[in-house]
Amino acid sequence: MAFVVGVPAIAGKAPAAQKNATCSQGKGFASFMGMKAVKNTPKFAYAAEEERSLFTVVDAQTAAGGETVAEATTMKVKVAVNGFGRIGRNFVRCLEGRKQTNLELVAINDTGGAKLSAHLLKYDSILGRFDADVKYVDDGAISVNGKTIKVVSTRDPTTLPWKELGVEIVIESTGVFIDGPGAGKHIAAGAKKVVITAPAKGSDIPTYVVGVNHKDYNPSTDHIVSNASCTTNCLAPFVKVLDEKFKIIKGTMTTTHSYTGDQRLLDASHRDLRRARAAAMNIVPTSTGAAKAVALVLPNLKGKLNGLALRVPTPNVSIVDLVVQVEKKTFADEVNAALREAANTDLKGVLVVSDEPLVSCDFRCTDQSSTIDASLTMVMGDDMVKVIAWYDNEWGYSQRVVDLAEIVAQSM
C-alpha cells in the first residue's frame, strides 16, 4: 500500500487552509509561539524518504478559510476507536485535520452511546466547537462531514464487530485494556493491530515514541504497540538530544501536569489518597512513570532517570522540568543550540524551541510533542543541566497517536 503523506505547499504560495478546523485558535502556531525557525517549515519524517509539514497542518487547522487540498485516492486502512474520552475524541479531530491520510475511521466503541459521542465530539470545553459537520444519525451511528461512523456500546472487546467491519487497526483509548491479554481481545474480535494510548503493562508490548524509536517498529511481530504517555512523548525527544550531545549520567524530572479524568472534582474515594482530593482546588503530588519509561525507548538510560508529577488546577497543557548531570561540560547557550539543531533536523515537527515569554494557554493545541522554553534553560557549574519543555498533554499526544497509527498502516 502506498504511504500518503502531507501535500507540500506550492512554491511562492502560503499553505492552503483546511475548511474544517479541528482545534480553535486565533493564529497559526509558527507565528504565535515565537519560533525562530518559522521560515524553514519544520517537517517530521514518517518514513526515511517521505516527509510532511507539521506547521503546514497546524496552520491549516487554525486558519479561518481557504481552499482545501484534494486528498489522494488510495485504499485506506480501516480504524476503530475503543473508548471515546479525551484522547479518543482528540484523535478523531487530529485525524480529520490531516489533509492526506492512510486511515479511515469506521467505528467507535463507547458506553456513552452515539448521541453523547456526537455531542462531545462537536462541543469541547478545551478545543472549542469542532468546525465540522457532526451529526447524530441514530443509536448506532454518527456522521462527520457526511461520513457515517458506526457506534457500538459494549464493555467486552471480544464481542466487537471488528471482523464484520473490516477494522484493521484499533486505537485502544479506554485506559483499561493496556496489557497483552486485554488489548489482545481486539485481535480476537478481528482486528490486526492495536495502538494503546497509554503506557502498556507487561514487557511483551513494545513502546514507541514517534521521533525517537519509531523506526524500530516491526510489522511482522508488533501487533500490539504502546504510544507511551503524553509526558514520555514530551520528555524522550529532548532527553535523546541531551544524551547524544552531552551524555547523561543521571537526572530527575517533575511534570507540572493539568488535572485529568483520573482525579476527583470534589473530595471522594480514590486508590491514591492525594488524587482523592478536589482536583480544581489543590496542587496534587502523585507518581508518574514517564521518566523511567524513557528507558523503554532509549535503553541506554535505564536506571538513570526518575520523577514525579504535580497535578495542578488547569484543564490542559503541562510542563516538564528536567534536571540532569552530564559528562560533557557545557553551558546554557550550547544546550539550546543542540536542541535547536535537533528541532530543525531529525526531530522536525516533534521538537520545537520557543524564545517568547509565554504561559500555558499559549501552548494549547500545539502539534509538537515538546516545546523547549529556551529562556529557562540553565546550567549550574558546568555539568548540571536544567531544561523546561511545554506540551499539550491531549492534542500534541493525540497527534502522535495518529502518527503511530500511520506508521502501522504503512506496512499493511
mmCIF file of C-alpha atoms in Angstrom:
data_model
loop_
_atom_site.group_PDB
_atom_site.id
_atom_site.type_symbol
_atom_site.label_atom_id
_atom_site.label_comp_id
_atom_site.label_asym_id
_atom_site.label_seq_id
_atom_site.Cartn_x
_atom_site.Cartn_y
_atom_site.Cartn_z
ATOM 1 C CA MET A 1 0.000 0.000 0.000
ATOM 2 C CA ALA A 2 1.299 3.441 -0.881
ATOM 3 C CA PHE A 3 2.037 5.636 2.097
ATOM 4 C CA VAL A 4 0.346 9.008 1.660
ATOM 5 C CA VAL A 5 1.954 11.981 3.334
ATOM 6 C CA GLY A 6 1.019 15.647 3.568
ATOM 7 C CA VAL A 7 0.926 17.774 0.427
ATOM 8 C CA PRO A 8 3.785 20.313 0.424
ATOM 9 C CA ALA A 9 2.910 23.958 -0.084
ATOM 10 C CA ILE A 10 3.301 25.228 -3.665
ATOM 11 C CA ALA A 11 6.409 27.353 -4.073
ATOM 12 C CA GLY A 12 5.668 31.011 -3.538
ATOM 13 C CA LYS A 13 2.250 30.392 -2.023
ATOM 14 C CA ALA A 14 1.036 30.103 1.539
ATOM 15 C CA PRO A 15 -0.157 26.655 2.653
ATOM 16 C CA ALA A 16 -3.782 26.053 1.721
ATOM 17 C CA ALA A 17 -6.131 26.304 4.669
ATOM 18 C CA GLN A 18 -8.404 23.456 5.600
ATOM 19 C CA LYS A 19 -12.065 24.349 5.932
ATOM 20 C CA ASN A 20 -12.823 22.074 8.857
ATOM 21 C CA ALA A 21 -10.777 23.493 11.702
ATOM 22 C CA THR A 22 -10.144 20.882 14.356
ATOM 23 C CA CYS A 23 -8.772 22.984 17.197
ATOM 24 C CA SER A 24 -9.825 26.568 17.917
ATOM 25 C CA GLN A 25 -7.007 29.112 17.880
ATOM 26 C CA GLY A 26 -6.680 32.646 16.644
ATOM 27 C CA LYS A 27 -3.320 32.358 14.871
ATOM 28 C CA GLY A 28 -1.053 29.840 13.216
ATOM 29 C CA PHE A 29 1.333 28.479 15.817
ATOM 30 C CA ALA A 30 4.509 29.234 13.916
ATOM 31 C CA SER A 31 3.932 32.965 14.354
ATOM 32 C CA PHE A 32 2.023 32.714 17.623
ATOM 33 C CA MET A 33 4.683 30.843 19.565
ATOM 34 C CA GLY A 34 7.676 32.949 18.552
ATOM 35 C CA MET A 35 9.552 30.119 16.875
ATOM 36 C CA LYS A 36 12.888 31.137 15.391
ATOM 37 C CA ALA A 37 12.726 28.648 12.549
ATOM 38 C CA VAL A 38 9.373 29.739 11.133
ATOM 39 C CA LYS A 39 10.776 30.360 7.649
ATOM 40 C CA ASN A 40 12.126 26.841 7.420
ATOM 41 C CA THR A 41 8.925 24.915 7.905
ATOM 42 C CA PRO A 42 9.649 22.013 10.280
ATOM 43 C CA LYS A 43 8.855 18.595 8.877
ATOM 44 C CA PHE A 44 8.553 15.255 10.575
ATOM 45 C CA ALA A 45 9.551 12.203 8.609
ATOM 46 C CA TYR A 46 7.069 9.349 8.819
ATOM 47 C CA ALA A 47 9.486 7.294 6.751
ATOM 48 C CA ALA A 48 13.066 7.851 5.703
ATOM 49 C CA GLU A 49 12.165 9.104 2.237
ATOM 50 C CA GLU A 50 8.871 10.935 2.849
ATOM 51 C CA GLU A 51 8.040 13.945 4.993
ATOM 52 C CA ARG A 52 5.047 16.070 5.875
ATOM 53 C CA SER A 53 4.937 19.574 7.283
ATOM 54 C CA LEU A 54 3.559 19.728 10.816
ATOM 55 C CA PHE A 55 3.408 23.519 10.799
ATOM 56 C CA THR A 56 1.557 23.422 7.461
ATOM 57 C CA VAL A 57 -1.010 21.119 9.011
ATOM 58 C CA VAL A 58 -1.421 23.110 12.199
ATOM 59 C CA ASP A 59 -1.763 26.413 10.328
ATOM 60 C CA ALA A 60 -4.353 24.762 8.119
ATOM 61 C CA GLN A 61 -6.241 23.592 11.183
ATOM 62 C CA THR A 62 -6.392 27.079 12.662
ATOM 63 C CA ALA A 63 -6.914 29.294 9.610
ATOM 64 C CA ALA A 64 -10.308 30.896 9.087
ATOM 65 C CA GLY A 65 -10.801 29.856 5.467
ATOM 66 C CA GLY A 66 -9.171 28.945 2.195
ATOM 67 C CA GLU A 67 -9.003 26.113 -0.266
ATOM 68 C CA THR A 68 -8.793 22.505 0.795
ATOM 69 C CA VAL A 69 -6.027 20.430 -0.754
ATOM 70 C CA ALA A 70 -7.551 17.456 -2.541
ATOM 71 C CA GLU A 71 -6.882 14.146 -0.866
ATOM 72 C CA ALA A 72 -5.177 11.437 -2.893
ATOM 73 C CA THR A 73 -7.285 8.450 -3.799
ATOM 74 C CA THR A 74 -5.927 5.285 -2.225
ATOM 75 C CA MET A 75 -7.087 2.205 -0.412
ATOM 76 C CA LYS A 76 -7.271 3.202 3.225
ATOM 77 C CA VAL A 77 -6.749 1.203 6.377
ATOM 78 C CA LYS A 78 -9.929 0.975 8.437
ATOM 79 C CA VAL A 79 -9.592 2.187 12.013
ATOM 80 C CA ALA A 80 -11.805 1.918 15.091
ATOM 81 C CA VAL A 81 -11.567 3.844 18.358
ATOM 82 C CA ASN A 82 -12.255 1.955 21.578
ATOM 83 C CA GLY A 83 -13.057 4.486 24.293
ATOM 84 C CA PHE A 84 -14.284 7.911 23.208
ATOM 85 C CA GLY A 85 -12.883 10.037 26.017
ATOM 86 C CA ARG A 86 -10.373 12.886 25.893
ATOM 87 C CA ILE A 87 -7.783 11.084 23.768
ATOM 88 C CA GLY A 88 -10.321 9.258 21.616
ATOM 89 C CA ARG A 89 -12.065 12.492 20.632
ATOM 90 C CA ASN A 90 -8.800 14.403 20.195
ATOM 91 C CA PHE A 91 -7.611 11.582 17.935
ATOM 92 C CA VAL A 92 -10.663 11.971 15.701
ATOM 93 C CA ARG A 93 -10.170 15.733 15.436
ATOM 94 C CA CYS A 94 -6.480 15.318 14.654
ATOM 95 C CA LEU A 95 -7.232 12.668 12.044
ATOM 96 C CA GLU A 96 -9.903 14.844 10.463
ATOM 97 C CA GLY A 97 -7.369 17.669 10.259
ATOM 98 C CA ARG A 98 -4.929 15.657 8.154
ATOM 99 C CA LYS A 99 -5.041 16.699 4.513
ATOM 100 C CA GLN A 100 -3.974 13.229 3.456
ATOM 101 C CA THR A 101 -4.031 10.051 5.471
ATOM 102 C CA ASN A 102 -3.954 6.293 5.068
ATOM 103 C CA LEU A 103 -6.532 5.942 7.838
ATOM 104 C CA GLU A 104 -10.312 5.750 7.626
ATOM 105 C CA LEU A 105 -12.327 5.896 10.844
ATOM 106 C CA VAL A 106 -15.214 3.445 10.557
ATOM 107 C CA ALA A 107 -16.272 2.703 14.137
ATOM 108 C CA ILE A 108 -16.324 3.939 17.720
ATOM 109 C CA ASN A 109 -16.989 1.850 20.797
ATOM 110 C CA ASP A 110 -18.081 3.843 23.826
ATOM 111 C CA THR A 111 -20.525 3.031 26.582
ATOM 112 C CA GLY A 112 -21.982 6.539 26.370
ATOM 113 C CA GLY A 113 -23.651 5.755 23.064
ATOM 114 C CA ALA A 114 -23.998 7.605 19.774
ATOM 115 C CA LYS A 115 -25.866 10.711 20.913
ATOM 116 C CA LEU A 116 -23.325 11.535 23.621
ATOM 117 C CA SER A 117 -20.412 10.724 21.307
ATOM 118 C CA ALA A 118 -21.672 13.150 18.667
ATOM 119 C CA HIS A 119 -22.332 15.898 21.196
ATOM 120 C CA LEU A 120 -18.960 15.671 22.945
ATOM 121 C CA LEU A 121 -17.110 15.472 19.630
ATOM 122 C CA LYS A 122 -18.785 18.630 18.358
ATOM 123 C CA TYR A 123 -18.650 20.680 21.570
ATOM 124 C CA ASP A 124 -15.489 20.715 23.657
ATOM 125 C CA SER A 125 -14.673 22.943 26.628
ATOM 126 C CA ILE A 126 -10.954 22.986 25.776
ATOM 127 C CA LEU A 127 -10.836 22.685 21.997
ATOM 128 C CA GLY A 128 -13.918 24.740 21.261
ATOM 129 C CA ARG A 129 -16.594 23.823 18.747
ATOM 130 C CA PHE A 130 -15.482 21.306 16.127
ATOM 131 C CA ASP A 131 -15.734 23.095 12.781
ATOM 132 C CA ALA A 132 -17.018 20.008 11.044
ATOM 133 C CA ASP A 133 -20.457 18.700 10.199
ATOM 134 C CA VAL A 134 -21.025 16.330 13.124
ATOM 135 C CA LYS A 135 -24.434 14.686 13.361
ATOM 136 C CA TYR A 136 -26.172 12.075 15.453
ATOM 137 C CA VAL A 137 -27.619 9.641 12.904
ATOM 138 C CA ASP A 138 -29.259 7.073 15.157
ATOM 139 C CA ASP A 139 -28.399 4.961 18.181
ATOM 140 C CA GLY A 140 -25.907 3.030 16.061
ATOM 141 C CA ALA A 141 -24.130 5.765 14.136
ATOM 142 C CA ILE A 142 -22.867 9.331 13.909
ATOM 143 C CA SER A 143 -21.569 11.186 10.868
ATOM 144 C CA VAL A 144 -18.613 13.540 10.407
ATOM 145 C CA ASN A 145 -18.618 15.627 7.230
ATOM 146 C CA GLY A 146 -21.036 13.203 5.623
ATOM 147 C CA LYS A 147 -19.051 10.090 6.519
ATOM 148 C CA THR A 148 -21.066 7.614 8.593
ATOM 149 C CA ILE A 149 -19.239 6.109 11.574
ATOM 150 C CA LYS A 150 -20.729 3.104 13.345
ATOM 151 C CA VAL A 151 -21.118 3.467 17.123
ATOM 152 C CA VAL A 152 -21.351 0.461 19.413
ATOM 153 C CA SER A 153 -21.523 0.251 23.184
ATOM 154 C CA THR A 154 -20.018 -2.831 24.770
ATOM 155 C CA ARG A 155 -17.600 -3.455 27.609
ATOM 156 C CA ASP A 156 -16.338 -6.752 26.180
ATOM 157 C CA PRO A 157 -13.937 -6.182 23.264
ATOM 158 C CA THR A 158 -14.230 -9.798 22.102
ATOM 159 C CA THR A 159 -17.821 -9.086 21.000
ATOM 160 C CA LEU A 160 -16.953 -6.008 18.934
ATOM 161 C CA PRO A 161 -17.741 -6.202 15.180
ATOM 162 C CA TRP A 162 -14.188 -5.549 14.001
ATOM 163 C CA LYS A 163 -14.131 -8.520 11.602
ATOM 164 C CA GLU A 164 -17.531 -7.629 10.163
ATOM 165 C CA LEU A 165 -16.471 -4.005 9.591
ATOM 166 C CA GLY A 166 -13.040 -4.852 8.213
ATOM 167 C CA VAL A 167 -11.281 -2.981 11.020
ATOM 168 C CA GLU A 168 -7.517 -3.419 10.798
ATOM 169 C CA ILE A 169 -6.230 -1.026 13.483
ATOM 170 C CA VAL A 170 -7.864 -0.339 16.848
ATOM 171 C CA ILE A 171 -6.976 2.767 18.825
ATOM 172 C CA GLU A 172 -7.308 1.460 22.386
ATOM 173 C CA SER A 173 -8.031 4.596 24.414
ATOM 174 C CA THR A 174 -10.092 3.365 27.348
ATOM 175 C CA GLY A 175 -7.072 3.115 29.637
ATOM 176 C CA VAL A 176 -8.370 -0.309 30.648
ATOM 177 C CA PHE A 177 -7.092 -2.826 28.083
ATOM 178 C CA ILE A 178 -3.411 -1.965 28.334
ATOM 179 C CA ASP A 179 -1.813 -5.400 28.674
ATOM 180 C CA GLY A 180 -1.402 -8.237 26.202
ATOM 181 C CA PRO A 181 -4.470 -10.254 27.184
ATOM 182 C CA GLY A 182 -6.666 -7.153 27.349
ATOM 183 C CA ALA A 183 -5.596 -5.489 24.114
ATOM 184 C CA GLY A 184 -5.436 -8.918 22.505
ATOM 185 C CA LYS A 185 -9.215 -9.112 22.729
ATOM 186 C CA HIS A 186 -9.373 -6.712 19.794
ATOM 187 C CA ILE A 187 -7.244 -9.143 17.785
ATOM 188 C CA ALA A 188 -9.619 -11.937 18.762
ATOM 189 C CA ALA A 189 -12.510 -9.791 17.518
ATOM 190 C CA GLY A 190 -10.916 -9.495 14.080
ATOM 191 C CA ALA A 191 -8.549 -6.519 14.198
ATOM 192 C CA LYS A 192 -4.964 -6.915 13.006
ATOM 193 C CA LYS A 193 -3.180 -4.266 15.068
ATOM 194 C CA VAL A 194 -3.791 -2.356 18.308
ATOM 195 C CA VAL A 195 -2.318 1.002 19.307
ATOM 196 C CA ILE A 196 -2.605 1.601 23.065
ATOM 197 C CA THR A 197 -2.816 5.273 24.029
ATOM 198 C CA ALA A 198 -1.187 4.759 27.417
ATOM 199 C CA PRO A 199 1.865 3.075 28.919
ATOM 200 C CA ALA A 200 1.438 -0.664 28.454
ATOM 201 C CA LYS A 201 1.648 -3.245 31.209
ATOM 202 C CA GLY A 202 3.979 -6.119 30.503
ATOM 203 C CA SER A 203 7.277 -6.460 28.700
ATOM 204 C CA ASP A 204 5.642 -8.203 25.741
ATOM 205 C CA ILE A 205 4.223 -4.935 24.334
ATOM 206 C CA PRO A 206 6.761 -2.633 22.647
ATOM 207 C CA THR A 207 6.626 1.099 23.316
ATOM 208 C CA TYR A 208 7.219 3.623 20.553
ATOM 209 C CA VAL A 209 7.737 7.368 20.796
ATOM 210 C CA VAL A 210 7.461 8.959 17.375
ATOM 211 C CA GLY A 211 10.684 10.756 16.531
ATOM 212 C CA VAL A 212 12.717 8.695 18.985
ATOM 213 C CA ASN A 213 12.440 4.979 18.203
ATOM 214 C CA HIS A 214 9.533 4.607 15.762
ATOM 215 C CA LYS A 215 11.891 3.231 13.098
ATOM 216 C CA ASP A 216 12.255 0.108 15.262
ATOM 217 C CA TYR A 217 8.631 -0.847 14.566
ATOM 218 C CA ASN A 218 8.479 -4.408 13.227
ATOM 219 C CA PRO A 219 5.189 -5.119 11.428
ATOM 220 C CA SER A 220 5.752 -8.865 11.433
ATOM 221 C CA THR A 221 5.884 -9.135 15.235
ATOM 222 C CA ASP A 222 4.455 -5.915 16.693
ATOM 223 C CA HIS A 223 0.707 -6.497 16.627
ATOM 224 C CA ILE A 224 0.036 -4.573 19.840
ATOM 225 C CA VAL A 225 2.041 -1.409 20.487
ATOM 226 C CA SER A 226 2.003 1.384 23.052
ATOM 227 C CA ASN A 227 2.299 5.097 22.259
ATOM 228 C CA ALA A 228 3.664 5.643 25.798
ATOM 229 C CA SER A 229 2.304 8.555 27.852
ATOM 230 C CA CYS A 230 1.943 12.224 26.971
ATOM 231 C CA THR A 231 4.769 13.100 29.365
ATOM 232 C CA THR A 232 7.119 10.468 27.942
ATOM 233 C CA ASN A 233 6.366 11.831 24.469
ATOM 234 C CA CYS A 234 7.398 15.280 25.678
ATOM 235 C CA LEU A 235 10.448 14.124 27.605
ATOM 236 C CA ALA A 236 12.036 11.493 25.378
ATOM 237 C CA PRO A 237 12.822 13.647 22.304
ATOM 238 C CA PHE A 238 14.915 16.235 24.133
ATOM 239 C CA VAL A 239 16.412 13.684 26.534
ATOM 240 C CA LYS A 240 17.647 11.874 23.432
ATOM 241 C CA VAL A 241 19.364 15.081 22.277
ATOM 242 C CA LEU A 242 20.931 15.770 25.675
ATOM 243 C CA ASP A 243 22.242 12.234 25.977
ATOM 244 C CA GLU A 244 23.678 12.194 22.459
ATOM 245 C CA LYS A 245 25.362 15.586 22.832
ATOM 246 C CA PHE A 246 26.387 15.663 26.496
ATOM 247 C CA LYS A 247 25.977 12.095 27.850
ATOM 248 C CA ILE A 248 23.508 11.922 30.737
ATOM 249 C CA ILE A 249 24.809 10.454 33.997
ATOM 250 C CA LYS A 250 21.570 10.707 35.986
ATOM 251 C CA GLY A 251 18.655 13.024 36.499
ATOM 252 C CA THR A 252 15.196 13.780 37.835
ATOM 253 C CA MET A 253 12.052 15.097 36.213
ATOM 254 C CA THR A 254 8.994 16.918 37.525
ATOM 255 C CA THR A 255 5.946 17.401 35.358
ATOM 256 C CA THR A 256 3.542 20.123 36.415
ATOM 257 C CA HIS A 257 0.541 18.473 34.852
ATOM 258 C CA SER A 258 -3.024 19.632 34.265
ATOM 259 C CA TYR A 259 -5.642 17.622 36.086
ATOM 260 C CA THR A 260 -7.096 14.600 34.301
ATOM 261 C CA GLY A 261 -10.189 12.434 34.422
ATOM 262 C CA ASP A 262 -8.443 10.127 36.883
ATOM 263 C CA GLN A 263 -8.832 12.763 39.620
ATOM 264 C CA ARG A 264 -11.865 13.823 41.609
ATOM 265 C CA LEU A 265 -13.834 17.034 41.129
ATOM 266 C CA LEU A 266 -14.620 17.033 44.853
ATOM 267 C CA ASP A 267 -13.021 15.016 47.646
ATOM 268 C CA ALA A 268 -14.084 11.432 47.003
ATOM 269 C CA SER A 269 -12.894 7.848 47.002
ATOM 270 C CA HIS A 270 -9.708 7.031 45.070
ATOM 271 C CA ARG A 271 -6.985 4.419 45.462
ATOM 272 C CA ASP A 272 -4.448 7.294 45.568
ATOM 273 C CA LEU A 273 -5.201 9.319 48.694
ATOM 274 C CA ARG A 274 -3.855 12.508 47.119
ATOM 275 C CA ARG A 275 -5.841 12.094 43.898
ATOM 276 C CA ALA A 276 -8.893 11.578 46.084
ATOM 277 C CA ARG A 277 -8.779 15.318 46.796
ATOM 278 C CA ALA A 278 -10.540 18.027 44.763
ATOM 279 C CA ALA A 279 -8.604 18.493 41.516
ATOM 280 C CA ALA A 280 -9.625 22.105 40.882
ATOM 281 C CA MET A 281 -8.641 23.255 44.380
ATOM 282 C CA ASN A 282 -5.278 21.627 45.014
ATOM 283 C CA ILE A 283 -1.758 21.020 43.812
ATOM 284 C CA VAL A 284 -1.706 17.232 43.935
ATOM 285 C CA PRO A 285 1.653 15.413 44.077
ATOM 286 C CA THR A 286 1.447 11.989 42.522
ATOM 287 C CA SER A 287 3.549 9.379 40.812
ATOM 288 C CA THR A 288 4.480 9.180 37.155
ATOM 289 C CA GLY A 289 6.328 6.502 35.288
ATOM 290 C CA ALA A 290 7.263 8.861 32.476
ATOM 291 C CA ALA A 291 10.933 9.285 33.391
ATOM 292 C CA LYS A 292 11.538 5.570 33.895
ATOM 293 C CA ALA A 293 9.585 4.842 30.712
ATOM 294 C CA VAL A 294 12.148 6.795 28.707
ATOM 295 C CA ALA A 295 14.352 3.718 29.089
ATOM 296 C CA LEU A 296 11.801 1.730 27.074
ATOM 297 C CA VAL A 297 12.624 3.837 24.019
ATOM 298 C CA LEU A 298 16.198 4.790 24.975
ATOM 299 C CA PRO A 299 17.522 1.622 26.677
ATOM 300 C CA ASN A 300 20.921 3.125 27.477
ATOM 301 C CA LEU A 301 19.191 5.410 30.007
ATOM 302 C CA LYS A 302 17.764 2.563 32.092
ATOM 303 C CA GLY A 303 18.084 3.385 35.792
ATOM 304 C CA LYS A 304 19.318 6.919 35.148
ATOM 305 C CA LEU A 305 16.062 8.905 35.339
ATOM 306 C CA ASN A 306 13.211 9.189 37.813
ATOM 307 C CA GLY A 307 10.492 11.701 38.532
ATOM 308 C CA LEU A 308 7.114 12.705 39.895
ATOM 309 C CA ALA A 309 4.060 14.706 38.884
ATOM 310 C CA LEU A 310 2.352 17.728 40.375
ATOM 311 C CA ARG A 311 -1.265 17.835 39.202
ATOM 312 C CA VAL A 312 -2.463 21.444 39.145
ATOM 313 C CA PRO A 313 -5.855 23.189 38.693
ATOM 314 C CA THR A 314 -5.623 23.771 34.934
ATOM 315 C CA PRO A 315 -7.603 21.744 32.374
ATOM 316 C CA ASN A 316 -4.903 21.303 29.747
ATOM 317 C CA VAL A 317 -1.227 21.911 28.852
ATOM 318 C CA SER A 318 1.584 20.688 31.077
ATOM 319 C CA ILE A 319 5.271 21.436 31.569
ATOM 320 C CA VAL A 320 8.279 19.203 32.210
ATOM 321 C CA ASP A 321 11.211 20.336 34.353
ATOM 322 C CA LEU A 322 14.229 18.098 33.764
ATOM 323 C CA VAL A 323 17.500 18.321 35.698
ATOM 324 C CA VAL A 324 20.359 16.062 34.622
ATOM 325 C CA GLN A 325 24.021 15.654 35.404
ATOM 326 C CA VAL A 326 26.078 15.270 32.233
ATOM 327 C CA GLU A 327 29.588 14.058 31.433
ATOM 328 C CA LYS A 328 30.488 16.728 28.883
ATOM 329 C CA LYS A 329 30.992 20.198 30.315
ATOM 330 C CA THR A 330 28.614 22.707 28.799
ATOM 331 C CA PHE A 331 26.718 25.995 29.183
ATOM 332 C CA ALA A 332 23.132 27.132 28.562
ATOM 333 C CA ASP A 333 23.615 28.565 25.071
ATOM 334 C CA GLU A 334 25.320 25.377 23.926
ATOM 335 C CA VAL A 335 22.450 23.282 25.277
ATOM 336 C CA ASN A 336 19.895 25.437 23.460
ATOM 337 C CA ALA A 337 21.956 25.289 20.272
ATOM 338 C CA ALA A 338 21.929 21.493 20.382
ATOM 339 C CA LEU A 339 18.169 21.467 20.888
ATOM 340 C CA ARG A 340 17.634 23.943 18.024
ATOM 341 C CA GLU A 341 19.746 21.814 15.719
ATOM 342 C CA ALA A 342 17.676 18.727 16.504
ATOM 343 C CA ALA A 343 14.423 20.680 16.138
ATOM 344 C CA ASN A 344 15.475 21.693 12.632
ATOM 345 C CA THR A 345 16.733 18.265 11.544
ATOM 346 C CA ASP A 346 15.936 14.823 12.955
ATOM 347 C CA LEU A 347 13.138 15.998 15.255
ATOM 348 C CA LYS A 348 11.365 18.460 12.970
ATOM 349 C CA GLY A 349 7.701 18.599 13.878
ATOM 350 C CA VAL A 350 8.221 16.695 17.126
ATOM 351 C CA LEU A 351 10.531 19.091 18.981
ATOM 352 C CA VAL A 352 10.492 22.886 18.697
ATOM 353 C CA VAL A 353 12.222 25.738 20.530
ATOM 354 C CA SER A 354 10.398 28.867 21.701
ATOM 355 C CA ASP A 355 12.067 32.170 22.571
ATOM 356 C CA GLU A 356 8.930 34.014 23.676
ATOM 357 C CA PRO A 357 7.966 34.572 27.351
ATOM 358 C CA LEU A 358 4.764 32.531 27.149
ATOM 359 C CA VAL A 359 2.406 30.797 29.582
ATOM 360 C CA SER A 360 0.484 27.541 29.475
ATOM 361 C CA CYS A 361 -2.566 28.694 27.486
ATOM 362 C CA ASP A 362 -0.263 29.792 24.672
ATOM 363 C CA PHE A 363 0.670 26.175 24.049
ATOM 364 C CA ARG A 364 -2.866 24.873 23.714
ATOM 365 C CA CYS A 365 -3.275 22.804 20.550
ATOM 366 C CA THR A 366 0.408 22.711 19.647
ATOM 367 C CA ASP A 367 1.117 19.782 17.339
ATOM 368 C CA GLN A 368 4.634 19.194 18.599
ATOM 369 C CA SER A 369 5.346 16.714 21.372
ATOM 370 C CA SER A 370 7.734 19.074 23.141
ATOM 371 C CA THR A 371 8.339 22.842 23.081
ATOM 372 C CA ILE A 372 11.589 23.897 24.738
ATOM 373 C CA ASP A 373 11.344 27.192 26.646
ATOM 374 C CA ALA A 374 14.830 28.429 25.757
ATOM 375 C CA SER A 375 14.864 31.335 28.207
ATOM 376 C CA LEU A 376 14.514 28.900 31.118
ATOM 377 C CA THR A 377 17.451 26.643 30.228
ATOM 378 C CA MET A 378 20.084 26.696 32.982
ATOM 379 C CA VAL A 379 23.467 25.122 33.676
ATOM 380 C CA MET A 380 24.848 25.019 37.220
ATOM 381 C CA GLY A 381 28.603 24.709 37.370
ATOM 382 C CA ASP A 382 29.274 23.104 34.040
ATOM 383 C CA ASP A 383 27.635 19.707 34.349
ATOM 384 C CA MET A 384 24.150 20.158 35.857
ATOM 385 C CA VAL A 385 21.634 20.990 33.123
ATOM 386 C CA LYS A 386 18.049 22.159 33.586
ATOM 387 C CA VAL A 387 15.663 22.149 30.613
ATOM 388 C CA ILE A 388 11.999 23.172 30.646
ATOM 389 C CA ALA A 389 9.554 21.939 27.998
ATOM 390 C CA TRP A 390 5.852 22.618 27.416
ATOM 391 C CA TYR A 391 3.379 20.161 25.925
ATOM 392 C CA ASP A 392 -0.314 19.936 25.192
ATOM 393 C CA ASN A 393 -0.937 16.687 27.006
ATOM 394 C CA GLU A 394 -4.084 15.970 24.972
ATOM 395 C CA TRP A 395 -3.734 17.456 21.488
ATOM 396 C CA GLY A 396 0.005 17.014 20.975
ATOM 397 C CA TYR A 397 -0.167 13.463 22.281
ATOM 398 C CA SER A 398 -3.115 12.644 20.033
ATOM 399 C CA GLN A 399 -1.180 13.881 17.017
ATOM 400 C CA ARG A 400 1.481 11.315 17.833
ATOM 401 C CA VAL A 401 -1.196 8.622 18.135
ATOM 402 C CA VAL A 402 -2.252 9.456 14.581
ATOM 403 C CA ASP A 403 1.402 9.389 13.512
ATOM 404 C CA LEU A 404 1.998 5.970 15.060
ATOM 405 C CA ALA A 405 -1.197 4.615 13.510
ATOM 406 C CA GLU A 406 0.015 5.930 10.138
ATOM 407 C CA ILE A 407 3.327 4.131 10.625
ATOM 408 C CA VAL A 408 1.480 0.906 11.433
ATOM 409 C CA ALA A 409 -0.817 1.399 8.429
ATOM 410 C CA GLN A 410 2.135 1.941 6.124
ATOM 411 C CA SER A 411 3.089 -1.721 6.384
ATOM 412 C CA MET A 412 -0.438 -3.092 5.878
#
